[in-house]
Amino acid sequence: MSHPKNLILFVLTAIFILTGYSPLNSGFEGYEELSPKSISQMDDFAGRSVVFSDISYGTGEHQTYDIYLPVNRDHRKTRVVILLHGGGWINGDKINLNDMVATLLERMPDVAIVNMNYTLADAENFAFPTQFLDVGKVIDHVSMLSDSFQILPEFGIVGRSAGGHIGLMYDSVFDTDNKVKFVTSIAGPTDFTDPYLNRADNFEELLGLLVDPTAYSEDPLESLSPLHNINIFTSPRLLIYGQDDKKVPMSNGVNYSSALEDAGIKMRFKEFDAGHSNSWNDTQWNEAYDQIEEYVSLFLR
């Protein structure tokens, strides 16, 4: 018999799935794939573009990441962009962002890319705060290996859907060392108190199944909303949303951008005449990538 929590999470998926699907590429031109066991031999790969796949940063099934290291990497200037997939906090995989990896590598060949998986909510695991903590574990792991990777451990985060929410929350609440220099949220939820999101029957109960009750003593809807967690640790924001998004309403982006502006946080808000990010066309995605590339040049240099 299925675990009751799994059944309820299935219902949550049906009414509130935030997919981060992207078409997949078959490979990454010019990048040599290496085993994580080769990290200790990095001197042998100097002057070559390499990718290490499925590096473990914990003991969990999903606690792995890929890192793409450019040919001219330098510990004094090669910074890192972390990608966070979507999937409603209970689904998704880093492979769904392979097209984004390929595009960013082509546009920004001097930047290292980390494409990470994180713990998915299920009968044994809560999403929050586990997923935020997973981002921190990856940052710590990459920073620990920064000499081997020949990178400077300063980071930007780009997240789609649920991944956008995770990135926003990590930066404002957990990044007290200011290693994250900007966050891009592509159609990520910012306010769980928004009536559009919580109008579904039993929404708060369903969301509560994602939340570790020992970690949040106050109202989890506010505690888990980036809109209600703007503070001195909040880095510059790039917010990209669809005007006709039926999953994450554009009001989440509009209200969050207004609150950031009122708080004096550097931010940019971009809207498309479109729905959720998995429905955007090539022109819209190219515009989104233009914005991301500009943010990297502004805040990750």
Tab-separated table of C-alpha atoms in Angstrom:
chain	number	residue	atom	x	y	z
A	1	MET	CA	0.000	0.000	0.000
A	2	SER	CA	1.257	3.483	-0.827
A	3	HIS	CA	2.389	5.671	2.038
A	4	PRO	CA	-0.337	8.268	2.871
A	5	LYS	CA	2.131	11.117	2.498
A	6	ASN	CA	3.043	9.915	-0.990
A	7	LEU	CA	-0.636	9.896	-1.955
A	8	ILE	CA	-1.129	13.452	-0.740
A	9	LEU	CA	2.045	14.586	-2.474
A	10	PHE	CA	0.641	13.069	-5.657
A	11	VAL	CA	-2.433	15.257	-5.226
A	12	LEU	CA	-0.190	18.251	-4.625
A	13	THR	CA	1.607	17.480	-7.858
A	14	ALA	CA	-1.686	17.417	-9.737
A	15	ILE	CA	-2.858	20.812	-8.487
A	16	PHE	CA	0.411	22.683	-8.093
A	17	ILE	CA	3.111	21.155	-10.277
A	18	LEU	CA	5.820	23.618	-11.252
A	19	THR	CA	7.671	21.932	-14.054
A	20	GLY	CA	11.123	22.936	-15.146
A	21	TYR	CA	11.285	20.804	-18.281
A	22	SER	CA	13.588	21.803	-21.116
A	23	PRO	CA	14.515	19.964	-24.324
A	24	LEU	CA	17.711	17.991	-23.894
A	25	ASN	CA	20.990	18.333	-25.743
A	26	SER	CA	22.967	15.247	-26.672
A	27	GLY	CA	26.281	16.672	-25.515
A	28	PHE	CA	28.473	19.695	-24.877
A	29	GLU	CA	30.865	20.557	-27.663
A	30	GLY	CA	34.460	20.862	-26.558
A	31	TYR	CA	33.932	19.514	-23.025
A	32	GLU	CA	35.648	16.294	-21.990
A	33	GLU	CA	33.638	14.243	-19.491
A	34	LEU	CA	35.667	12.964	-16.548
A	35	SER	CA	34.985	10.801	-13.519
A	36	PRO	CA	34.826	12.534	-10.130
A	37	LYS	CA	37.726	10.244	-9.174
A	38	SER	CA	39.887	12.356	-11.501
A	39	ILE	CA	39.479	15.535	-9.452
A	40	SER	CA	42.682	14.749	-7.561
A	41	GLN	CA	44.506	14.738	-10.914
A	42	MET	CA	43.298	18.126	-12.125
A	43	ASP	CA	46.813	19.238	-13.073
A	44	ASP	CA	46.667	16.675	-15.879
A	45	PHE	CA	43.697	18.510	-17.416
A	46	ALA	CA	45.046	22.064	-17.425
A	47	GLY	CA	44.151	23.936	-20.588
A	48	ARG	CA	41.197	21.654	-21.362
A	49	SER	CA	37.460	22.188	-20.962
A	50	VAL	CA	36.168	19.438	-18.690
A	51	VAL	CA	32.946	18.343	-17.023
A	52	PHE	CA	32.726	16.211	-13.897
A	53	SER	CA	29.341	14.482	-13.710
A	54	ASP	CA	27.439	13.260	-10.660
A	55	ILE	CA	29.798	14.478	-7.975
A	56	SER	CA	28.343	13.489	-4.595
A	57	TYR	CA	27.939	16.216	-1.995
A	58	GLY	CA	25.989	14.047	0.466
A	59	THR	CA	24.710	10.539	1.024
A	60	GLY	CA	21.253	11.043	-0.489
A	61	GLU	CA	20.237	9.631	-3.858
A	62	HIS	CA	19.713	13.091	-5.335
A	63	GLN	CA	22.659	14.848	-3.706
A	64	THR	CA	24.830	15.104	-6.822
A	65	TYR	CA	25.975	17.830	-9.169
A	66	ASP	CA	27.769	18.313	-12.482
A	67	ILE	CA	30.417	21.010	-12.877
A	68	TYR	CA	31.560	22.419	-16.225
A	69	LEU	CA	35.012	24.021	-16.087
A	70	PRO	CA	36.126	26.306	-18.944
A	71	VAL	CA	39.430	25.910	-20.730
A	72	ASN	CA	40.988	29.133	-19.413
A	73	ARG	CA	39.823	28.741	-15.829
A	74	ASP	CA	41.696	30.749	-13.227
A	75	HIS	CA	41.321	30.700	-9.436
A	76	ARG	CA	41.477	34.513	-9.450
A	77	LYS	CA	38.599	35.206	-11.834
A	78	THR	CA	36.570	32.129	-12.883
A	79	ARG	CA	33.293	32.412	-11.010
A	80	VAL	CA	30.387	29.977	-10.877
A	81	VAL	CA	26.712	29.941	-11.916
A	82	ILE	CA	24.544	27.348	-10.135
A	83	LEU	CA	21.430	26.030	-11.903
A	84	LEU	CA	18.370	24.771	-9.988
A	85	HIS	CA	15.729	22.729	-11.816
A	86	GLY	CA	11.984	22.915	-11.238
A	87	GLY	CA	9.413	20.222	-10.543
A	88	GLY	CA	7.204	21.361	-7.687
A	89	TRP	CA	9.830	20.400	-5.041
A	90	ILE	CA	8.922	16.721	-5.517
A	91	ASN	CA	9.962	16.034	-9.125
A	92	GLY	CA	12.558	17.052	-11.676
A	93	ASP	CA	16.215	16.422	-12.358
A	94	LYS	CA	19.281	18.412	-13.367
A	95	ILE	CA	19.242	16.723	-16.770
A	96	ASN	CA	16.174	18.830	-17.591
A	97	LEU	CA	18.424	21.900	-17.667
A	98	ASN	CA	21.032	20.481	-20.038
A	99	ASP	CA	19.868	22.839	-22.787
A	100	MET	CA	20.347	25.787	-20.426
A	101	VAL	CA	23.834	24.537	-19.571
A	102	ALA	CA	24.767	24.332	-23.254
A	103	THR	CA	23.398	27.804	-23.982
A	104	LEU	CA	25.177	29.423	-21.053
A	105	LEU	CA	28.469	27.698	-21.913
A	106	GLU	CA	28.221	29.053	-25.440
A	107	ARG	CA	27.310	32.569	-24.336
A	108	MET	CA	29.680	32.774	-21.347
A	109	PRO	CA	32.682	30.531	-22.069
A	110	ASP	CA	34.724	31.936	-19.172
A	111	VAL	CA	32.188	31.023	-16.451
A	112	ALA	CA	31.992	27.683	-14.630
A	113	ILE	CA	28.536	26.075	-14.486
A	114	VAL	CA	27.196	23.855	-11.695
A	115	ASN	CA	24.006	21.934	-12.518
A	116	MET	CA	22.767	20.366	-9.295
A	117	ASN	CA	20.175	17.938	-8.046
A	118	TYR	CA	18.629	18.369	-4.616
A	119	THR	CA	16.671	16.180	-2.218
A	120	LEU	CA	13.093	15.728	-3.434
A	121	ALA	CA	10.183	15.652	-1.006
A	122	ASP	CA	8.699	12.207	-0.461
A	123	ALA	CA	7.399	10.032	2.379
A	124	GLU	CA	10.789	10.132	4.117
A	125	ASN	CA	12.038	13.625	3.242
A	126	PHE	CA	10.656	17.107	3.737
A	127	ALA	CA	11.416	19.708	1.097
A	128	PHE	CA	11.988	22.577	3.507
A	129	PRO	CA	14.525	23.407	4.759
A	130	THR	CA	16.343	20.387	3.246
A	131	GLN	CA	16.438	21.792	-0.284
A	132	PHE	CA	17.811	25.138	0.887
A	133	LEU	CA	20.470	23.342	2.911
A	134	ASP	CA	21.404	21.263	-0.145
A	135	VAL	CA	22.290	24.451	-2.032
A	136	GLY	CA	24.571	25.404	0.833
A	137	LYS	CA	26.186	21.972	0.788
A	138	VAL	CA	26.968	22.317	-2.920
A	139	ILE	CA	28.426	25.786	-2.408
A	140	ASP	CA	30.566	24.472	0.447
A	141	HIS	CA	31.675	21.435	-1.571
A	142	VAL	CA	32.623	23.476	-4.634
A	143	SER	CA	34.377	26.032	-2.434
A	144	MET	CA	36.346	23.265	-0.715
A	145	LEU	CA	37.541	22.059	-4.138
A	146	SER	CA	38.078	25.539	-5.579
A	147	ASP	CA	41.862	25.108	-5.774
A	148	SER	CA	41.508	21.825	-7.656
A	149	PHE	CA	38.810	23.260	-9.922
A	150	GLN	CA	40.795	26.498	-10.375
A	151	ILE	CA	37.759	28.657	-9.735
A	152	LEU	CA	36.944	31.622	-7.500
A	153	PRO	CA	34.160	30.556	-5.085
A	154	GLU	CA	31.704	33.346	-5.836
A	155	PHE	CA	28.319	32.303	-7.151
A	156	GLY	CA	25.266	33.364	-9.083
A	157	ILE	CA	22.080	31.266	-8.954
A	158	VAL	CA	19.612	30.704	-11.797
A	159	GLY	CA	16.479	28.745	-10.873
A	160	ARG	CA	13.386	27.715	-12.816
A	161	SER	CA	9.981	27.399	-11.158
A	162	ALA	CA	10.506	25.669	-7.812
A	163	GLY	CA	14.249	26.086	-8.355
A	164	GLY	CA	13.762	29.841	-8.499
A	165	HIS	CA	11.997	29.768	-5.141
A	166	ILE	CA	14.782	27.646	-3.627
A	167	GLY	CA	17.468	30.011	-4.881
A	168	LEU	CA	15.706	33.129	-3.611
A	169	MET	CA	15.167	31.620	-0.184
A	170	TYR	CA	18.704	30.287	0.115
A	171	ASP	CA	20.251	33.651	-0.660
A	172	SER	CA	18.155	35.709	1.761
A	173	VAL	CA	18.009	33.261	4.663
A	174	PHE	CA	21.059	30.983	4.504
A	175	ASP	CA	23.834	32.799	2.600
A	176	THR	CA	25.204	34.753	5.545
A	177	ASP	CA	28.744	34.657	4.060
A	178	ASN	CA	27.563	36.487	0.927
A	179	LYS	CA	29.000	33.958	-1.494
A	180	VAL	CA	25.942	34.396	-3.735
A	181	LYS	CA	26.158	37.607	-5.758
A	182	PHE	CA	22.810	37.477	-7.585
A	183	VAL	CA	19.762	35.250	-8.045
A	184	THR	CA	17.666	34.847	-11.186
A	185	SER	CA	14.167	33.496	-10.651
A	186	ILE	CA	12.463	32.235	-13.793
A	187	ALA	CA	8.776	31.934	-12.882
A	188	GLY	CA	9.547	31.002	-9.290
A	189	PRO	CA	6.979	31.407	-6.467
A	190	THR	CA	7.751	34.317	-4.158
A	191	ASP	CA	4.653	34.588	-1.955
A	192	PHE	CA	2.742	31.599	-0.634
A	193	THR	CA	0.257	33.964	1.014
A	194	ASP	CA	-0.910	35.050	-2.460
A	195	PRO	CA	-4.619	34.072	-2.686
A	196	TYR	CA	-4.035	32.776	-6.218
A	197	LEU	CA	-1.665	30.120	-4.888
A	198	ASN	CA	-3.407	29.125	-1.665
A	199	ARG	CA	-7.024	29.234	-2.828
A	200	ALA	CA	-7.019	25.483	-3.523
A	201	ASP	CA	-8.763	23.345	-0.917
A	202	ASN	CA	-6.383	22.215	1.823
A	203	PHE	CA	-3.484	24.103	0.246
A	204	GLU	CA	-1.923	24.968	3.602
A	205	GLU	CA	-2.286	21.349	4.732
A	206	LEU	CA	-0.669	20.128	1.536
A	207	LEU	CA	2.141	22.651	1.779
A	208	GLY	CA	2.626	21.600	5.369
A	209	LEU	CA	3.510	18.122	4.149
A	210	LEU	CA	6.549	19.678	2.483
A	211	VAL	CA	7.639	21.461	5.641
A	212	ASP	CA	9.640	20.012	8.515
A	213	PRO	CA	7.506	21.164	11.486
A	214	THR	CA	10.519	21.134	13.804
A	215	ALA	CA	12.245	23.765	11.659
A	216	TYR	CA	9.446	26.341	11.377
A	217	SER	CA	7.640	27.440	14.509
A	218	GLU	CA	5.910	30.394	12.866
A	219	ASP	CA	3.502	30.538	9.921
A	220	PRO	CA	5.304	28.515	7.222
A	221	LEU	CA	3.555	30.409	4.425
A	222	GLU	CA	5.407	33.584	5.373
A	223	SER	CA	8.575	31.846	6.551
A	224	LEU	CA	8.936	30.163	3.150
A	225	SER	CA	8.034	33.185	1.010
A	226	PRO	CA	10.927	35.234	-0.433
A	227	LEU	CA	8.631	38.281	-0.365
A	228	HIS	CA	8.573	38.085	3.431
A	229	ASN	CA	12.312	37.430	3.779
A	230	ILE	CA	13.930	40.507	2.249
A	231	ASN	CA	16.861	41.585	4.412
A	232	ILE	CA	20.494	42.727	4.413
A	233	PHE	CA	21.580	39.391	2.908
A	234	THR	CA	19.305	39.729	-0.135
A	235	SER	CA	21.481	39.932	-3.258
A	236	PRO	CA	20.509	41.576	-6.582
A	237	ARG	CA	17.537	39.933	-8.251
A	238	LEU	CA	16.589	39.201	-11.851
A	239	LEU	CA	12.914	38.204	-12.055
A	240	ILE	CA	11.435	36.797	-15.285
A	241	TYR	CA	7.743	35.896	-15.437
A	242	GLY	CA	4.922	35.176	-17.880
A	243	GLN	CA	1.900	37.469	-17.925
A	244	ASP	CA	-0.495	34.552	-18.418
A	245	ASP	CA	1.145	32.049	-16.063
A	246	LYS	CA	-1.564	29.831	-14.559
A	247	LYS	CA	0.841	28.093	-12.159
A	248	VAL	CA	2.806	30.988	-10.680
A	249	PRO	CA	0.854	34.232	-11.142
A	250	MET	CA	2.746	37.260	-12.381
A	251	SER	CA	1.526	39.044	-9.249
A	252	ASN	CA	4.193	37.026	-7.404
A	253	GLY	CA	6.855	38.679	-9.520
A	254	VAL	CA	5.273	42.142	-9.519
A	255	ASN	CA	4.724	42.300	-5.759
A	256	TYR	CA	8.169	40.900	-5.017
A	257	SER	CA	9.867	43.372	-7.349
A	258	SER	CA	8.008	46.251	-5.681
A	259	ALA	CA	9.081	45.063	-2.230
A	260	LEU	CA	12.694	44.731	-3.385
A	261	GLU	CA	12.610	48.226	-4.841
A	262	ASP	CA	11.172	49.635	-1.616
A	263	ALA	CA	13.993	47.918	0.306
A	264	GLY	CA	16.645	49.383	-1.981
A	265	ILE	CA	17.690	46.005	-3.427
A	266	LYS	CA	19.052	46.067	-6.960
A	267	MET	CA	16.597	44.239	-9.166
A	268	ARG	CA	15.224	43.892	-12.664
A	269	PHE	CA	11.785	42.623	-13.635
A	270	LYS	CA	11.113	41.157	-17.072
A	271	GLU	CA	7.722	39.957	-18.256
A	272	PHE	CA	6.711	38.001	-21.334
A	273	ASP	CA	3.363	37.692	-23.075
A	274	ALA	CA	3.314	33.991	-22.254
A	275	GLY	CA	2.416	31.390	-19.663
A	276	HIS	CA	4.722	29.316	-17.455
A	277	SER	CA	8.356	29.053	-18.545
A	278	ASN	CA	7.924	25.659	-20.214
A	279	SER	CA	5.697	27.388	-22.804
A	280	TRP	CA	8.082	30.194	-23.784
A	281	ASN	CA	9.228	30.385	-27.405
A	282	ASP	CA	12.798	30.715	-28.670
A	283	THR	CA	12.602	34.498	-28.933
A	284	GLN	CA	11.488	34.803	-25.325
A	285	TRP	CA	14.175	32.407	-24.122
A	286	ASN	CA	16.819	34.341	-26.037
A	287	GLU	CA	15.661	37.510	-24.296
A	288	ALA	CA	15.840	35.725	-20.950
A	289	TYR	CA	19.375	34.541	-21.679
A	290	ASP	CA	20.348	38.086	-22.686
A	291	GLN	CA	19.193	39.272	-19.269
A	292	ILE	CA	21.040	36.478	-17.441
A	293	GLU	CA	24.228	37.163	-19.384
A	294	GLU	CA	24.038	40.848	-18.494
A	295	TYR	CA	23.498	40.044	-14.817
A	296	VAL	CA	26.556	37.788	-14.827
A	297	SER	CA	28.613	40.596	-16.345
A	298	LEU	CA	27.332	43.057	-13.725
A	299	PHE	CA	27.512	41.029	-10.539
A	300	LEU	CA	29.810	38.066	-11.154
A	301	ARG	CA	32.963	39.866	-12.315
